[in-house]
Amino acid sequence: MKKIRVMIVGYGNVGRGVRLSLGKNPDMELVGIVSRSPERVGKELPDVPVMAISDVEGWKKAFRPDVAILCGGSKNDLPQQGPEFAKYVNTVDSFDNHSRIPEYFADIDAAAKASGHVSVISTGWDPGIFSLERVLGGAFIPGARAYGFYGLGEKGGLSMGHSDALRTIPGVKDARQFTHAIPEAIERVRRGENPAFEPGDMHTRECFVVLEEGADREAVTKTILSMPGYFAPYKTTVNFVSQQELDEKYKGFPHDGLAIAVGETGDRHAARVEYRCIWGSNPEATANVLVAHARAAARLAGENRSGAFTILDIPPAYFTTLSREELLEHWM
Amino acid sequence: MKKIRVMIVGYGNVGRGVRLSLGKNPDMELVGIVSRSPERVGKELPDVPVMAISDVEGWKKAFRPDVAILCGGSKNDLPQQGPEFAKYVNTVDSFDNHSRIPEYFADIDAAAKASGHVSVISTGWDPGIFSLERVLGGAFIPGARAYGFYGLGEKGGLSMGHSDALRTIPGVKDARQFTHAIPEAIERVRRGENPAFEPGDMHTRECFVVLEEGADREAVTKTILSMPGYFAPYKTTVNFVSQQELDEKYKGFPHDGLAIAVGETGDRHAARVEYRCIWGSNPEATANVLVAHARAAARLAGENRSGAFTILDIPPAYFTTLSREELLEHWM
């Protein structure tokens, strides 16, 4: 079988995860990486072809990708890269700024339709798998609200966005933020209350901060606790640790979550569905989902479809290598 | 908006659940029921039009259904009714004899393609939601096996098929069978062992039996424990109870399950996904899923698609009443 030719755009934690994931999906091959820092990436990966992201004619000719997996960030990279790359190639991305998804979808849809490409946007585990589970929960249990909780385990889940926010504070040398779900809130949902939560009712935030020499603990604490959106609405704890402690005890990118919907069927019978995921590495989890969607993008393109798609627009069989016969025989 | 006209075929527990579910889905209406016992159903539901299942020309003209939800059993009803009804109307069913799904799919596909109808087969929660979750688990965590466990709660889950099997035994007046998942087996899966289980390694079976007067306990017990397929491969307990006890303590159709896949992402990081559902009424849960698939069948038919479909072939957005705009804005 001809392999799906995949190009990675942007080589950070998610890009690394995509490279590793491609190695476990035998129907795909990594044809190259494009980066704003091709020299840095080339040094890290001497055996992989790497080109500058700006050299469009170059990578098109050299890599001839079927799908480009865009691994940049949602704040600055994707709003520009998404519509741009959709002009040249089928794309998949994990754009995760929930409130701006309609606008991003429209931008990409216009570019991808004009060029005749498929662009799958906003996938990963949330948005992505959780979006799917929320919609299924609402469809199969009419009237149930769908909730998402994060960081149910003892250590909680590492939030990249909130860690980045901490690092912008003057006096902070390094920091990591772990999100914790509030167990009582989950219990209320499980009991079928379908409560109207404020953000601070569902999660708490735990910060581990390394200070720069001479920085003012109290000022930093105050800045954190009053940061609008990120920390102000939440019960937040701030712990000051050494760099060594941070690197040893709070390393890695673990994350986990729960999508849940509770309601009733027919004659007042309780109904509850829960989707739970636990990831040792959040960026690798996102990468795995991106790679499965690259397979779907290639199939949709093979049917001469074009425009923007989300996980909600794709038949689930498109994510797997399994044939219709195998699916009917062993997976139904 | 024009409502989707739904006809119920066969009025047992699932049919009752579909009727109740349609009342909670404002984009659909129940246009009529066809039954082999129209008089019985008409007495139960004086306000609903009921016709004989055999009066094809009659119900086609009187009900003009967009979709027929086939609520019959997988053993005798659906293998005959499925391909027959696919000649006349779009259909949805919960055919759940896993080993015969490929054959059933082929029969329905031929009939539905010839008549230009859409037939969604084998949906409900398993097969159905669990099939979807197994496939997603395998696609997002390559190398992970997907497992299904049933009856995780204290009381376990009522198995209709096994209860029916008990009732065929001479000397048994009534009986109900509860399935229990074996917690140690779930723990092995969660630990990432991806074990190769025999059926008896995953579940135990608990029987509550009402004997006919003068029946021989030991003979009945022996017959149960040695019943191939149903009980012989499992650790099975048999409890003899009075009819009153059975009716009071073991009533209803509760069921629940867990679909789970465990593996690794990229650089040897643990990855685990679990889908858990808990239903106060198993037939009502199946009914709710059938109704959401009736919506999808109507949409697929509206696109001039035809043939057999499973949950794996349908974009998830087709299950919901939510518009693309609502989905992008609030559900991603």
XYZ file of C-alpha atoms in Angstrom:
664
model
C 0.000 0.000 0.000
C 1.178 3.513 -0.779
C 1.998 5.280 2.470
C 0.497 8.597 3.456
C 3.240 11.232 3.169
C 3.164 13.419 6.296
C 5.024 16.668 6.876
C 5.425 18.180 10.350
C 5.088 21.952 10.625
C 6.774 23.263 13.778
C 8.930 21.060 15.958
C 8.121 21.545 19.648
C 6.599 19.064 22.087
C 3.625 18.208 19.867
C 5.836 17.944 16.774
C 8.117 15.518 18.624
C 5.062 13.514 19.599
C 3.862 13.388 16.002
C 7.250 12.112 14.834
C 7.154 9.311 17.416
C 3.517 8.516 16.650
C 4.167 8.224 12.916
C 6.639 5.457 13.754
C 3.764 3.444 15.229
C 1.385 3.938 12.302
C 2.751 1.774 9.482
C 0.488 3.292 6.829
C 2.217 6.670 7.173
C 5.685 8.070 6.691
C 7.387 11.254 7.825
C 8.648 12.942 4.650
C 10.062 16.035 6.323
C 9.810 18.789 8.869
C 9.482 22.504 8.246
C 10.440 24.899 10.999
C 11.244 28.535 11.665
C 14.510 27.219 13.156
C 15.577 24.558 10.665
C 19.148 24.539 11.992
C 18.089 23.720 15.546
C 15.767 20.932 14.344
C 18.355 19.620 11.899
C 20.863 19.236 14.729
C 18.343 17.367 16.867
C 17.309 15.086 13.984
C 20.264 14.578 11.637
C 18.443 11.813 9.720
C 15.236 13.722 8.947
C 14.977 16.228 6.078
C 14.314 19.679 7.533
C 13.561 22.875 5.615
C 12.641 26.449 6.415
C 8.931 27.013 6.865
C 9.114 30.000 4.530
C 10.569 28.017 1.616
C 7.184 26.953 0.286
C 8.267 26.033 -3.224
C 11.221 24.169 -1.759
C 9.314 21.909 0.628
C 6.449 21.351 -1.807
C 8.919 19.962 -4.334
C 11.185 18.123 -1.898
C 8.572 16.610 0.447
C 5.410 16.322 -1.719
C 3.300 15.867 1.459
C -0.199 14.379 1.362
C -0.933 15.988 4.728
C 0.800 18.658 6.820
C 0.338 18.346 10.588
C 0.515 21.837 12.036
C 2.091 21.610 15.491
C 2.354 25.301 16.328
C 0.610 27.152 19.126
C -2.949 28.455 18.977
C -2.129 31.976 20.050
C 0.333 33.163 17.434
C 1.217 30.331 15.034
C -1.992 28.683 13.883
C -4.181 31.722 13.118
C -1.577 32.655 10.514
C -0.225 29.222 9.503
C -3.566 27.428 9.240
C -5.105 29.447 6.409
C -1.681 29.815 4.754
C -0.885 26.092 4.643
C -4.435 25.238 3.565
C -3.565 26.916 0.275
C -0.835 24.363 -0.440
C -1.692 21.056 1.181
C -4.221 19.117 3.273
C -3.750 20.072 6.925
C -4.534 18.889 10.445
C -4.140 21.039 13.541
C -4.971 21.240 17.252
C -6.202 24.856 17.422
C -7.520 24.964 20.986
C -8.690 28.511 21.637
C -12.318 27.425 22.132
C -13.896 30.864 21.834
C -12.203 31.576 18.501
C -12.951 28.241 16.819
C -15.884 29.569 14.717
C -13.704 32.327 13.271
C -10.747 29.993 12.701
C -13.021 27.433 11.039
C -14.343 30.101 8.655
C -10.836 31.309 7.725
C -9.545 27.821 7.045
C -12.709 26.722 5.279
C -12.431 29.580 2.794
C -8.745 28.908 2.098
C -9.156 25.137 1.834
C -12.212 25.326 -0.412
C -10.476 27.803 -2.724
C -7.454 25.522 -3.088
C -9.355 22.223 -3.065
C -7.740 20.901 0.112
C -9.033 19.235 3.289
C -8.232 20.928 6.619
C -9.139 19.160 9.852
C -9.029 21.710 12.644
C -9.105 21.753 16.442
C -8.405 18.125 17.160
C -6.570 16.430 19.995
C -8.266 15.376 23.190
C -9.967 18.684 24.039
C -11.030 20.091 21.673
C -11.229 16.798 19.807
C -12.198 13.585 21.552
C -13.997 15.501 24.317
C -15.962 17.530 21.760
C -17.122 14.261 20.228
C -18.051 12.776 23.595
C -19.951 15.911 24.639
C -21.989 15.817 21.428
C -22.689 12.090 21.721
C -23.685 12.517 25.379
C -26.133 15.261 24.482
C -27.520 13.333 21.507
C -27.980 10.027 23.303
C -29.308 11.548 26.552
C -31.437 14.524 25.472
C -31.523 17.176 28.170
C -28.229 16.152 29.770
C -25.562 18.836 30.034
C -22.060 17.724 29.117
C -19.215 18.668 31.475
C -15.442 18.461 31.201
C -13.217 17.975 34.257
C -9.421 17.963 34.199
C -6.745 16.764 36.584
C -8.623 14.056 38.495
C -5.516 12.162 39.589
C -3.523 12.869 42.720
C -0.953 15.065 40.988
C -3.493 16.838 38.795
C -2.865 17.742 35.180
C -0.150 20.040 33.905
C -1.591 23.087 32.153
C 0.832 24.469 29.571
C -1.115 27.700 29.107
C -1.210 28.483 32.813
C 2.440 27.532 33.241
C 3.327 29.950 30.448
C 1.240 32.650 32.122
C 3.167 32.220 35.389
C 6.483 32.546 33.540
C 5.511 35.971 32.212
C 5.435 37.398 35.768
C 8.457 39.543 36.713
C 10.571 37.725 39.308
C 9.475 34.238 38.149
C 12.373 32.185 36.778
C 10.413 29.030 36.026
C 7.000 27.642 36.930
C 4.518 24.865 36.328
C 0.804 24.822 37.031
C -1.238 21.753 37.879
C -5.015 21.784 37.538
C -7.150 19.761 39.939
C -10.775 18.776 39.475
C -12.973 19.354 42.540
C -14.324 15.902 43.500
C -17.547 17.303 45.022
C -18.362 19.002 41.709
C -17.990 15.686 39.870
C -20.243 14.032 42.438
C -22.913 16.667 41.878
C -22.833 15.963 38.149
C -22.931 12.205 38.743
C -25.977 12.616 40.970
C -27.771 14.138 37.987
C -28.068 17.696 39.294
C -26.877 19.165 35.973
C -25.564 22.170 37.941
C -24.709 25.580 36.487
C -21.059 25.929 37.456
C -18.800 28.938 37.454
C -15.249 27.969 36.377
C -14.003 28.170 39.983
C -16.608 25.605 41.086
C -15.053 22.832 39.007
C -11.275 23.195 39.337
C -8.542 24.459 41.600
C -5.077 25.555 40.469
C -1.781 24.641 42.100
C 1.341 26.613 41.145
C 4.971 25.602 41.634
C 7.160 28.652 41.182
C 10.945 29.121 41.058
C 11.834 32.721 41.942
C 14.661 34.728 40.488
C 17.237 35.776 43.045
C 15.973 38.647 45.143
C 12.399 38.460 43.834
C 9.552 39.348 46.181
C 7.459 36.321 47.173
C 4.491 38.306 48.295
C 4.376 40.478 45.211
C 4.597 37.436 42.947
C 1.892 35.647 44.935
C -0.375 38.645 44.732
C 0.197 38.993 40.986
C -0.663 35.340 40.459
C -3.804 35.312 42.599
C -5.190 38.405 40.895
C -4.440 37.409 37.286
C -7.807 37.703 35.503
C -9.073 34.640 33.626
C -6.091 32.487 34.517
C -6.126 32.445 38.334
C -8.440 35.086 39.802
C -11.642 33.017 39.361
C -10.072 29.914 40.968
C -8.990 28.731 44.348
C -5.265 28.917 43.679
C -2.325 27.798 45.799
C 1.209 29.048 45.205
C 4.229 26.968 46.249
C 7.772 28.255 45.941
C 10.295 25.549 45.065
C 13.876 25.287 43.902
C 14.665 24.690 40.224
C 15.927 21.241 41.132
C 12.709 20.365 42.941
C 10.649 21.622 40.014
C 12.692 19.617 37.525
C 12.588 16.425 39.574
C 9.182 16.352 41.238
C 7.018 18.228 38.761
C 8.502 17.234 35.429
C 6.800 15.973 32.290
C 3.405 16.751 30.796
C 0.894 14.471 32.500
C -2.751 15.301 32.015
C -6.103 13.622 32.295
C -9.767 14.411 32.031
C -13.352 13.333 32.302
C -16.196 14.206 29.926
C -19.503 13.389 31.545
C -23.222 13.700 30.830
C -26.002 12.602 33.171
C -29.728 12.546 32.615
C -32.649 10.200 32.246
C -34.015 7.833 29.668
C -37.708 7.260 28.959
C -39.556 6.400 32.105
C -37.358 8.320 34.585
C -34.452 5.909 34.571
C -31.028 7.324 35.381
C -28.538 7.466 32.538
C -24.881 8.386 32.791
C -22.015 8.349 30.316
C -18.405 9.156 31.153
C -15.329 9.340 28.990
C -12.100 9.246 30.939
C -8.586 9.635 29.600
C -5.267 9.563 31.397
C -2.151 10.608 29.523
C 1.440 10.282 30.716
C 2.251 12.934 28.101
C -0.321 15.489 27.030
C 1.546 16.615 23.861
C 2.066 12.988 22.812
C -1.639 12.295 23.311
C -2.505 15.297 21.143
C 0.021 14.049 18.598
C -1.553 10.587 18.449
C -4.976 12.061 17.791
C -3.536 14.413 15.154
C -1.930 11.486 13.343
C -5.218 9.519 13.230
C -6.872 12.635 11.812
C -4.129 12.919 9.175
C -5.279 9.498 7.979
C -8.864 10.782 7.846
C -7.763 13.937 6.003
C -6.009 11.844 3.355
C -9.146 9.723 2.887
C -11.443 12.733 2.646
C -9.075 14.286 0.104
C -9.152 11.014 -1.818
C -12.928 11.469 -2.124
C -12.362 14.943 -3.592
C -13.794 16.632 -0.523
C -12.490 20.055 0.441
C -12.864 22.701 3.134
C -12.618 22.657 6.926
C -13.666 19.648 9.027
C -13.797 18.884 12.728
C -13.910 15.495 14.429
C -17.715 15.878 14.360
C -17.751 15.828 10.555
C -15.738 12.647 10.052
C -17.015 9.046 10.018
C -15.034 7.283 12.788
C -13.963 4.466 10.434
C -11.753 7.022 8.665
C -9.449 7.165 11.712
C -8.376 3.547 11.591
C -6.305 1.382 9.260
C -8.834 -1.422 9.667
C -10.845 -2.422 6.600
C -14.628 -2.438 6.528
C -14.495 -6.256 6.671
C -12.251 -6.260 9.740
C -14.403 -3.653 11.461
C -17.625 -5.579 10.850
C -16.094 -8.887 11.859
C -14.123 -7.950 14.968
C -14.841 -4.409 16.137
C -18.616 -3.989 16.120
C -38.927 22.673 10.667
C -40.490 19.600 9.167
C -40.358 16.802 11.705
C -38.809 13.431 10.957
C -41.650 10.895 10.675
C -40.710 7.793 12.658
C -42.472 4.437 12.666
C -41.826 1.808 15.344
C -41.663 -1.802 14.188
C -42.352 -4.218 17.051
C -43.564 -3.031 20.424
C -41.649 -4.692 23.254
C -39.289 -3.110 25.799
C -37.135 -1.390 23.185
C -40.193 -0.211 21.236
C -41.619 1.301 24.422
C -38.296 3.027 25.020
C -38.299 4.439 21.488
C -41.810 5.842 21.958
C -40.732 7.607 25.175
C -37.480 8.825 23.620
C -39.257 10.333 20.609
C -41.174 12.503 23.076
C -37.879 14.045 24.173
C -36.581 14.726 20.666
C -38.631 17.656 19.346
C -37.427 17.255 15.748
C -39.155 13.859 15.454
C -42.660 12.528 15.647
C -44.102 9.060 16.098
C -46.381 8.480 13.116
C -47.397 4.932 13.977
C -46.498 1.494 15.221
C -46.606 -1.763 13.285
C -46.774 -5.006 15.208
C -47.519 -8.677 14.798
C -50.072 -8.155 17.606
C -51.722 -4.861 16.651
C -54.675 -5.514 18.959
C -52.497 -5.891 22.056
C -50.524 -2.744 21.223
C -53.675 -0.802 20.330
C -55.138 -1.592 23.745
C -51.951 -0.402 25.474
C -51.766 2.780 23.387
C -55.269 3.900 22.418
C -53.985 7.247 21.095
C -51.312 5.910 18.737
C -52.117 4.559 15.251
C -51.230 0.853 15.144
C -51.316 -1.446 12.125
C -50.414 -5.028 11.305
C -46.783 -5.462 10.355
C -47.870 -7.509 7.323
C -50.051 -4.739 5.884
C -47.198 -3.103 3.996
C -49.294 -1.106 1.556
C -51.517 -0.004 4.416
C -48.811 1.423 6.700
C -46.834 2.928 3.826
C -49.898 4.930 2.852
C -51.171 5.709 6.353
C -47.864 6.485 8.111
C -45.537 7.687 5.286
C -42.517 7.141 7.583
C -39.147 8.752 6.896
C -37.488 6.144 9.090
C -38.610 2.841 10.600
C -36.952 1.864 13.886
C -36.875 -1.917 14.024
C -37.258 -2.976 17.649
C -37.457 -6.736 17.213
C -35.027 -9.364 18.488
C -31.778 -10.303 16.783
C -32.418 -14.019 16.793
C -35.651 -14.365 14.864
C -37.078 -10.953 13.995
C -34.325 -8.820 12.505
C -32.665 -11.281 10.102
C -36.015 -11.430 8.290
C -37.415 -7.935 9.018
C -34.221 -5.976 8.341
C -33.789 -6.800 4.648
C -37.578 -6.788 4.151
C -38.148 -3.295 5.572
C -35.071 -1.926 3.793
C -37.046 -2.437 0.595
C -39.706 0.032 1.694
C -38.191 2.640 4.001
C -35.014 3.899 5.709
C -34.353 1.729 8.752
C -32.432 1.667 12.024
C -31.946 -1.434 14.154
C -29.991 -2.843 17.095
C -28.984 -6.223 15.619
C -26.603 -7.469 18.311
C -25.501 -10.947 17.314
C -21.866 -9.892 16.950
C -20.663 -12.921 15.012
C -23.372 -12.532 12.367
C -22.997 -8.788 11.789
C -20.957 -9.145 8.542
C -23.639 -11.370 7.012
C -26.485 -9.162 8.246
C -24.721 -6.054 6.934
C -24.380 -7.668 3.478
C -28.065 -8.682 3.360
C -29.299 -5.248 4.371
C -26.797 -3.429 2.180
C -28.015 -5.274 -0.913
C -31.686 -4.624 -0.133
C -31.159 -0.965 0.794
C -28.985 -0.222 -2.217
C -31.506 -1.838 -4.559
C -34.346 0.261 -3.146
C -32.343 3.450 -2.612
C -32.788 3.498 1.177
C -30.468 4.048 4.129
C -30.260 1.293 6.764
C -28.275 1.889 9.933
C -27.636 -1.468 11.573
C -26.382 -2.811 14.886
C -26.600 0.282 16.992
C -27.336 0.812 20.673
C -24.658 0.800 23.324
C -22.972 -2.482 22.415
C -22.800 -2.921 19.480
C -23.010 0.792 18.879
C -21.344 3.283 21.225
C -18.887 0.640 22.459
C -17.957 -0.279 18.863
C -17.160 3.376 18.247
C -15.124 3.685 21.447
C -13.177 0.489 20.698
C -12.252 1.771 17.242
C -11.276 5.217 18.543
C -9.209 3.626 21.320
C -7.315 1.496 18.818
C -6.859 4.408 16.397
C -5.648 6.931 18.986
C -3.465 4.468 20.911
C -1.957 2.157 18.270
C -1.161 -1.236 19.723
C -3.725 -1.008 22.536
C -6.309 -3.769 22.705
C -9.857 -2.627 23.391
C -11.860 -4.490 26.054
C -15.499 -4.444 27.076
C -16.604 -5.127 30.662
C -20.219 -5.306 31.818
C -21.915 -5.149 35.194
C -19.387 -3.142 37.213
C -21.854 -1.903 39.807
C -22.789 -3.726 42.984
C -25.888 -5.355 41.525
C -24.306 -6.139 38.174
C -26.103 -5.807 34.860
C -29.203 -7.699 33.817
C -28.571 -9.889 30.780
C -31.762 -10.445 28.791
C -30.262 -13.233 26.689
C -29.038 -15.186 29.681
C -32.313 -14.643 31.555
C -34.166 -16.024 28.544
C -31.817 -19.011 28.452
C -32.565 -19.807 32.102
C -36.303 -19.688 31.426
C -36.013 -22.416 28.782
C -34.888 -24.946 31.431
C -37.559 -27.467 32.517
C -38.613 -26.732 36.098
C -37.765 -23.005 35.888
C -40.815 -20.796 36.284
C -39.030 -17.455 36.055
C -35.432 -16.257 36.236
C -33.126 -13.293 35.848
C -29.382 -13.285 35.294
C -27.006 -10.574 36.436
C -23.548 -10.279 34.907
C -20.640 -9.058 37.034
C -17.303 -7.776 35.794
C -14.281 -9.235 37.618
C -12.482 -6.236 39.196
C -9.055 -7.909 39.058
C -9.437 -8.315 35.282
C -10.177 -4.604 34.890
C -7.131 -3.801 37.024
C -4.927 -5.942 34.773
C -6.148 -4.009 31.731
C -5.649 -0.670 33.512
C -2.085 -1.653 34.366
C -1.425 -1.962 30.632
C -0.935 -5.722 30.488
C -3.206 -6.038 27.432
C -3.984 -9.595 28.574
C -5.462 -12.353 26.407
C -8.620 -13.236 28.311
C -10.932 -16.189 28.020
C -14.590 -15.133 28.522
C -14.611 -16.595 32.041
C -11.665 -14.411 33.059
C -13.634 -11.191 32.650
C -17.116 -11.856 34.028
C -19.063 -13.977 36.485
C -22.760 -14.812 36.233
C -25.299 -14.678 39.027
C -28.680 -16.379 38.500
C -31.909 -15.790 40.424
C -34.290 -18.637 39.714
C -37.936 -19.253 40.658
C -38.684 -22.963 40.526
C -41.943 -24.534 39.466
C -43.598 -26.514 42.211
C -41.889 -29.835 42.731
C -38.950 -29.039 40.469
C -35.555 -30.519 41.348
C -33.082 -27.858 42.556
C -30.032 -29.951 41.938
C -31.029 -30.948 38.441
C -31.798 -27.333 37.516
C -28.494 -26.155 39.016
C -26.591 -28.800 37.094
C -28.344 -27.888 33.847
C -27.490 -24.225 34.326
C -23.839 -24.743 35.223
C -23.247 -27.018 32.241
C -25.048 -24.901 29.616
C -22.465 -24.396 26.842
C -21.690 -20.816 25.813
C -24.111 -19.271 28.272
C -22.860 -20.503 31.656
C -20.335 -23.344 31.339
C -17.340 -21.058 30.619
C -18.124 -18.775 33.591
C -17.989 -18.877 37.328
C -21.757 -19.030 37.888
C -23.789 -18.848 41.071
C -27.394 -20.015 41.259
C -29.798 -18.582 43.844
C -33.325 -19.877 44.264
C -35.824 -17.191 45.199
C -39.577 -16.742 45.397
C -41.459 -15.009 42.597
C -42.162 -12.124 44.966
C -38.489 -11.725 45.810
C -37.540 -11.820 42.146
C -40.162 -9.213 41.287
C -39.205 -6.893 44.116
C -35.465 -7.192 44.525
C -34.327 -8.001 41.005
C -36.746 -6.029 38.862
C -36.052 -3.708 35.974
C -33.383 -3.733 33.314
C -30.322 -2.036 34.799
C -27.072 -2.438 32.911
C -23.721 -0.775 32.657
C -20.387 -1.228 30.986
C -16.839 -0.100 30.462
C -14.960 0.055 27.164
C -11.257 0.456 27.810
C -7.993 0.630 25.900
C -4.549 1.025 27.452
C -1.185 1.481 25.790
C 1.592 3.984 25.348
C 2.217 7.154 23.431
C 5.513 8.163 21.856
C 8.316 7.995 24.341
C 6.898 5.228 26.570
C 4.293 7.343 28.300
C 1.228 5.528 29.616
C -2.059 6.221 27.846
C -5.498 5.054 28.921
C -8.989 5.763 27.644
C -12.176 4.515 29.265
C -15.801 4.898 28.271
C -18.214 4.142 31.055
C -21.991 4.037 30.834
C -24.567 3.293 33.523
C -28.173 2.782 32.504
C -31.172 2.467 34.795
C -32.919 0.827 31.843
C -30.966 -1.061 29.215
C -33.800 -1.137 26.616
C -34.424 2.599 27.079
C -30.709 3.290 26.589
C -30.754 1.269 23.388
C -33.882 3.153 22.347
C -32.240 6.546 22.888
C -29.295 5.579 20.717
C -31.629 4.190 18.044
C -33.547 7.468 17.940
C -30.364 9.529 17.476
C -29.427 7.194 14.633
C -32.867 7.679 13.068
C -31.963 11.373 12.813
C -28.694 10.409 11.120
C -30.500 8.021 8.754
C -32.871 10.783 7.679
C -29.937 13.110 7.010
C -28.003 10.506 5.043
C -31.139 9.778 3.001
C -31.498 13.520 2.405
C -28.045 13.408 0.777
C -29.243 10.623 -1.526
C -27.011 8.084 0.148
C -28.132 4.450 0.235
C -27.087 1.063 1.603
C -26.119 -0.209 5.046
C -24.287 1.955 7.586
C -22.947 1.407 11.091
C -22.108 4.006 13.728
C -18.550 3.896 12.340
C -19.720 5.237 8.975
C -21.595 8.294 10.247
C -20.190 11.764 11.059
C -21.088 12.347 14.736
C -22.682 15.740 13.953
C -25.485 13.808 12.217
C -26.703 12.496 15.596
C -27.557 15.875 17.054
C -30.124 18.590 16.387
C -27.443 21.229 16.902
C -26.461 23.307 13.894
C -22.902 23.564 12.644
C -22.765 27.091 14.119
C -23.932 25.917 17.551
C -21.486 23.013 17.483
C -18.525 25.227 16.589
C -19.470 27.881 19.097
C -20.404 25.820 22.149
C -19.557 22.147 21.748
C -16.008 21.964 20.387
